[in-house]
Amino acid sequence: MNDASVNPSPEIFYPMRSYNKRHSKSDQRNKYLADQTSLDNLTWGYGKLACPGRHFAVNVTKMILARLLMEYDFKFPDNITSVPKVFFADEFLFTDPSAKIMMRRRQGE
């Protein structure tokens, strides 16, 4: 995922990257989905060794994220002026573990 020949500008966060790849050609509609395996994306393994629970894992992650976005408000503390640093370890990205974010449950909805 960090290979520039596969993903142009991999160091830049671009949330619509896979969506745009999927909609660039009509034969790409089922490619570049979060739970699809390919030689370009080995997150879930490939072939006979692909993770059998990947569809379930992606759906649970989407449900958790949807609930967090619907029921909670998030913001950085007032003294924070920039986004936290991101660390790379192979294909994995980690946010600075000392970073602070404020979170509260929405009221009256």
XYZ file of C-alpha atoms in Angstrom:
109
model
C 0.000 0.000 0.000
C 3.010 2.294 0.357
C 4.334 1.483 -3.127
C 4.086 4.566 -5.363
C 3.714 2.362 -8.468
C 0.481 0.925 -6.991
C -0.806 3.974 -5.109
C 0.336 7.388 -6.341
C 1.442 9.588 -3.408
C 0.921 6.896 -0.745
C 2.244 9.179 2.010
C -0.704 11.567 1.509
C -4.055 10.682 3.100
C -6.663 10.611 0.367
C -9.892 8.934 1.542
C -11.435 8.680 -1.952
C -8.443 6.849 -3.498
C -10.069 3.395 -3.696
C -13.463 4.822 -4.628
C -11.982 6.689 -7.593
C -10.031 3.612 -8.714
C -13.233 1.533 -8.533
C -15.203 4.016 -10.627
C -12.497 4.755 -13.207
C -13.522 1.797 -15.409
C -16.680 -0.288 -15.569
C -14.770 -3.558 -15.080
C -13.277 -2.292 -11.793
C -16.578 -2.055 -9.842
C -15.812 -5.009 -7.551
C -12.111 -4.292 -7.201
C -10.496 -2.075 -4.548
C -13.180 -2.856 -1.963
C -12.082 -3.029 1.670
C -12.519 -6.804 1.891
C -11.214 -7.807 -1.543
C -7.891 -9.551 -1.923
C -5.386 -8.906 -4.689
C -1.656 -8.992 -5.268
C -1.647 -5.197 -4.877
C -3.283 -5.350 -1.431
C -2.156 -8.172 0.831
C -3.885 -6.869 3.972
C -6.144 -9.943 4.139
C -3.713 -12.406 2.575
C -4.272 -13.874 -0.867
C -5.569 -17.026 -2.521
C -6.210 -20.035 -0.273
C -4.617 -18.208 2.654
C -6.958 -15.191 2.525
C -8.671 -14.429 5.823
C -12.091 -16.159 5.875
C -13.488 -13.613 8.356
C -12.512 -10.489 6.431
C -16.081 -9.711 5.276
C -17.343 -9.948 8.858
C -14.433 -7.830 10.180
C -15.034 -5.060 7.631
C -18.776 -4.967 8.364
C -18.262 -4.852 12.143
C -15.711 -2.043 11.722
C -18.202 -0.070 9.602
C -20.957 -0.552 12.196
C -18.715 0.603 15.045
C -17.543 3.643 13.080
C -21.112 4.546 12.082
C -22.263 4.355 15.696
C -19.360 6.486 16.928
C -20.039 9.137 14.275
C -23.777 9.183 14.980
C -23.650 9.215 18.779
C -20.490 11.146 19.684
C -18.809 14.496 19.027
C -15.027 14.625 18.633
C -12.565 17.503 18.754
C -8.961 18.213 19.580
C -8.277 20.112 22.817
C -8.123 23.887 22.353
C -4.346 23.996 22.876
C -3.718 21.636 19.920
C -2.917 23.543 16.715
C -1.989 20.700 14.337
C -2.971 17.109 13.689
C -1.008 14.377 15.508
C 2.041 12.840 13.860
C 1.659 9.584 11.959
C 4.267 6.837 12.185
C 4.868 4.209 9.497
C 5.869 0.597 10.156
C 5.897 -1.259 6.842
C 2.345 -0.961 5.496
C 0.874 0.032 8.867
C 0.188 3.590 10.016
C 0.052 4.546 13.686
C -1.080 7.805 15.221
C 1.062 9.266 17.984
C -0.084 7.366 21.117
C 0.395 10.458 23.283
C -2.064 12.493 21.174
C -5.218 13.691 22.921
C -8.737 13.919 21.510
C -11.902 14.984 23.281
C -15.012 12.865 22.887
C -18.497 13.307 24.322
C -21.819 11.611 23.837
C -24.328 13.765 21.966
C -27.248 15.018 24.017
C -30.936 14.862 23.084
C -30.809 13.020 19.784
